[in-house]
mmCIF file of C-alpha atoms in Angstrom:
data_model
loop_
_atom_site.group_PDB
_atom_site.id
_atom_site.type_symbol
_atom_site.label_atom_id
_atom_site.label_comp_id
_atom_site.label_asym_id
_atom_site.label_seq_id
_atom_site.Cartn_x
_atom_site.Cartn_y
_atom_site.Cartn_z
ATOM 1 C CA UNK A 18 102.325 86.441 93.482
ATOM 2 C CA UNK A 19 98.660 87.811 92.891
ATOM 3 C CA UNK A 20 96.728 88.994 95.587
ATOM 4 C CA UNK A 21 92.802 89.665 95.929
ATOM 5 C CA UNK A 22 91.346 91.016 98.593
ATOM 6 C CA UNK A 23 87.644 90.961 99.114
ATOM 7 C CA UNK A 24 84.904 91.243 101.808
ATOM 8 C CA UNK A 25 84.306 95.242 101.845
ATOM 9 C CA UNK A 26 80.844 96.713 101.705
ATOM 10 C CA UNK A 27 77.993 99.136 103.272
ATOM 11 C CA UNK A 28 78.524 99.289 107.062
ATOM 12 C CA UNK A 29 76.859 101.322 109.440
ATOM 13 C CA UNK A 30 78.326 103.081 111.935
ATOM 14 C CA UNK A 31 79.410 100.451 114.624
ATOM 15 C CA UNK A 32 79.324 97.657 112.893
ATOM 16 C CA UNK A 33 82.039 95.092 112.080
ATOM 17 C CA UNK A 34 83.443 93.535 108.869
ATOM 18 C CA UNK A 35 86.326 91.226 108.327
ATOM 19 C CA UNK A 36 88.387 91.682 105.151
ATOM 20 C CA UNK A 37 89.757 88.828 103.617
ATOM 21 C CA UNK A 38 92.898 88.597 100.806
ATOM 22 C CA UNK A 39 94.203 85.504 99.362
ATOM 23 C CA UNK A 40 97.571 85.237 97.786
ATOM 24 C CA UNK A 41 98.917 82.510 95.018
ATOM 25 C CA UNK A 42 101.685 81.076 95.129
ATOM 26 C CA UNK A 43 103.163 78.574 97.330
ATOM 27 C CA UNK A 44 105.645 81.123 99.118
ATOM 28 C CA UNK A 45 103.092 83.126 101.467
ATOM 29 C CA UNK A 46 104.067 81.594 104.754
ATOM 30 C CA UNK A 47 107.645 83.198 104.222
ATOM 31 C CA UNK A 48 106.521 86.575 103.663
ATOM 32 C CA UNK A 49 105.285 89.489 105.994
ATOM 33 C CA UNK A 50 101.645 90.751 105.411
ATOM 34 C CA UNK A 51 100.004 94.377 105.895
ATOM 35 C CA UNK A 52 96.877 95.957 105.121
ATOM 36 C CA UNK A 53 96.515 99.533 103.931
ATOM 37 C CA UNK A 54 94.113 102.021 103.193
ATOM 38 C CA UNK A 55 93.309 105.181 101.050
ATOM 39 C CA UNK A 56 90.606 107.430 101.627
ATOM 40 C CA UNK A 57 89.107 109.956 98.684
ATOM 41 C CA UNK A 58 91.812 112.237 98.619
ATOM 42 C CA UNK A 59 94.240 110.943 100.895
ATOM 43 C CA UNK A 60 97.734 108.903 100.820
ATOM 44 C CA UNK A 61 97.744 105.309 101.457
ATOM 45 C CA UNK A 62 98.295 104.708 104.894
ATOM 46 C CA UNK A 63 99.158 101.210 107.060
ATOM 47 C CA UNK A 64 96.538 99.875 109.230
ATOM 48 C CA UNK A 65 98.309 96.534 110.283
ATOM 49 C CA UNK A 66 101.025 94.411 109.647
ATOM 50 C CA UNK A 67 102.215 90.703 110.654
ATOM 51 C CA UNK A 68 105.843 89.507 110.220
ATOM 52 C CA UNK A 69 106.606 85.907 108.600
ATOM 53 C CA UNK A 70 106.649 84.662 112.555
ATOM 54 C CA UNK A 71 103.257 86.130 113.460
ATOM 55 C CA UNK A 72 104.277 89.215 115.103
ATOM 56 C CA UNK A 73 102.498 92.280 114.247
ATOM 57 C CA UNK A 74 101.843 95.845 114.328
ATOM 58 C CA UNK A 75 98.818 97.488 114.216
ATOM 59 C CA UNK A 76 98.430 101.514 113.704
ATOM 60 C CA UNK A 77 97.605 104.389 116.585
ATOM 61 C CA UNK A 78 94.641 105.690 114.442
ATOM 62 C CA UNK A 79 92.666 102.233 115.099
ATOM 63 C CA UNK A 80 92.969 101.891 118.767
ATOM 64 C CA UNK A 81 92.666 98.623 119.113
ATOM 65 C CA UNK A 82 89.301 98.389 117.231
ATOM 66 C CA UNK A 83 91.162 96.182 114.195
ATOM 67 C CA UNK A 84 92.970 92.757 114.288
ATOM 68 C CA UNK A 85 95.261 91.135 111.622
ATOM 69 C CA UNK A 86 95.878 87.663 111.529
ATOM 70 C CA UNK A 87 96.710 84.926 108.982
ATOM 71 C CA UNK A 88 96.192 81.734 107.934
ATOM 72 C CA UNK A 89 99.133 80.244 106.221
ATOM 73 C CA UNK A 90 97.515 77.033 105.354
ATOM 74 C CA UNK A 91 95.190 78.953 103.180
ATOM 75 C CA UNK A 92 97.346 81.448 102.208
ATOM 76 C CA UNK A 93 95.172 84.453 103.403
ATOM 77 C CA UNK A 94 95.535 87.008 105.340
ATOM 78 C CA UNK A 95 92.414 89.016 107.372
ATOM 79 C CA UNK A 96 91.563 92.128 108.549
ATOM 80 C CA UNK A 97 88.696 92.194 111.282
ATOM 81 C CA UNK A 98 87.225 95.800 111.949
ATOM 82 C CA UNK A 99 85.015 96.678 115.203
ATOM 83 C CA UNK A 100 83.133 99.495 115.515
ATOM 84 C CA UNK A 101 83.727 100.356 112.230
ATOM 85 C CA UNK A 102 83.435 104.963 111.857
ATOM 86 C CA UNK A 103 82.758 107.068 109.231
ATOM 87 C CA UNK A 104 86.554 107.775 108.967
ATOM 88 C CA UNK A 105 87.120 104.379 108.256
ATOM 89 C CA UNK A 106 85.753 104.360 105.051
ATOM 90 C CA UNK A 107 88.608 104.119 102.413
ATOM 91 C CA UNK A 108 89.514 101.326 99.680
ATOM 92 C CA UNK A 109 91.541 98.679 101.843
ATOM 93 C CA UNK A 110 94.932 96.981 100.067
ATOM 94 C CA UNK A 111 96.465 93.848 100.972
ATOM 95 C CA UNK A 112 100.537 93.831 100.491
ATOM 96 C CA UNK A 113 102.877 90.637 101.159
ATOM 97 C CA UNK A 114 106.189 91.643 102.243
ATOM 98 C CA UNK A 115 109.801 90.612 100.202
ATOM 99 C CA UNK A 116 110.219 88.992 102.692
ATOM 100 C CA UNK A 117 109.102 88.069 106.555
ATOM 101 C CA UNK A 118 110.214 91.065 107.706
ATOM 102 C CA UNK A 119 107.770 93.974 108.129
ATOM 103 C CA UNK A 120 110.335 96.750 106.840
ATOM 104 C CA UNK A 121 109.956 94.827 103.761
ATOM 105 C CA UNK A 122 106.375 96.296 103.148
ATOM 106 C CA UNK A 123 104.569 96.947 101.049
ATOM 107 C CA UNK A 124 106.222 94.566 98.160
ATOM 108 C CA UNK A 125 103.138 93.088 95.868
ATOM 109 C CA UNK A 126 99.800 95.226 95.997
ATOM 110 C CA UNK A 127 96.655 93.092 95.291
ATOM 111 C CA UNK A 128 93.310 95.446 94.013
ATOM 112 C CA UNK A 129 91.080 97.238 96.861
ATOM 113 C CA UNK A 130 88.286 95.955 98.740
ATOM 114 C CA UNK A 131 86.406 99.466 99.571
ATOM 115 C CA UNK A 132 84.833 99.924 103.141
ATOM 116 C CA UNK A 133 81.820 102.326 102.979
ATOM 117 C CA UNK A 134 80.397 103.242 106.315
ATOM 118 C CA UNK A 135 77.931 105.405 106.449
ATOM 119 C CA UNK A 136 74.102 105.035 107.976
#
C-alpha cells in the first residue's frame, strides 16, 4: 500500500483547507484511517481517525474545528480543517490501519502534506 497525501498550503488565519490522501491498492475499504501531524520540533500527534465501519475519533486539541471522512470508492481519505490557527501549522500524515480497527494505527505512513498558516 502507498499512500500520498496532498492539498496543504498557505492559509491565513481562519481559513479552511481540506487535505486529501489516496491509497493503492484494492484493500482500503478494510482498513482503519487516521491523520497525524508534526509540528517543527514536536512529536507526531493524531488529529483524527475512522475505523473500517466509519466510526471515528477525532482529537481534544481540534474542538470540533476538523472532520475526517472517507471515500472508499476512491480509496481516499480527507481531512477538512475550519478555522484553521497558527498552531495548526505542522506537516499532516495520512496512516491506514492493519486493519479496520483504530488500535491498529498508524500501520503504512504516506509522505506529508505541510499546513502553513500564517497571515
Amino acid at each position: 500500500v502507498q499512500l500520498q497525501a496532498s492539498g496543504g498550503g498557505l492559509v491565513q488565519p481562519g481559513g479552511s483547507l481540506r487535505l486529501s490522501c489516496v491509497a493503492s491498492g484494492n484493500s482500503f475499504s478494510t482498513k482503519a484511517v487516521g491523520w497525524y501531524r508534526q509540528a517543527p520540533g514536536k512529536q507526531r500527534e493524531l488529529v483524527a481517525s475512522m475505523t473500517s465501519a466509519g466510526l471515528w475519533k477525532h482529537s481534544d486539541f481540534e474542538k470540533g474545528r476538523f472532520s475526517i471522512s472517507r471515500d472508499n470508492a476512491k480509496n481516499t481519505v480527507y481531512l477538512q480543517m475550519r478555522r484553521l490557527k497558527p498552531e495548526d501549522t505542522a506537516a499532516y500524515y495520512c496512516s491506514t490501519g492493519l486493519n479496520g480497527s483504530a488500535s491498529s494505527l498508524p500501520g503504512v505512513w504516506g509522505k506529508g502534506t505541510l499546513v502553513t498558516v500564517s497571515s
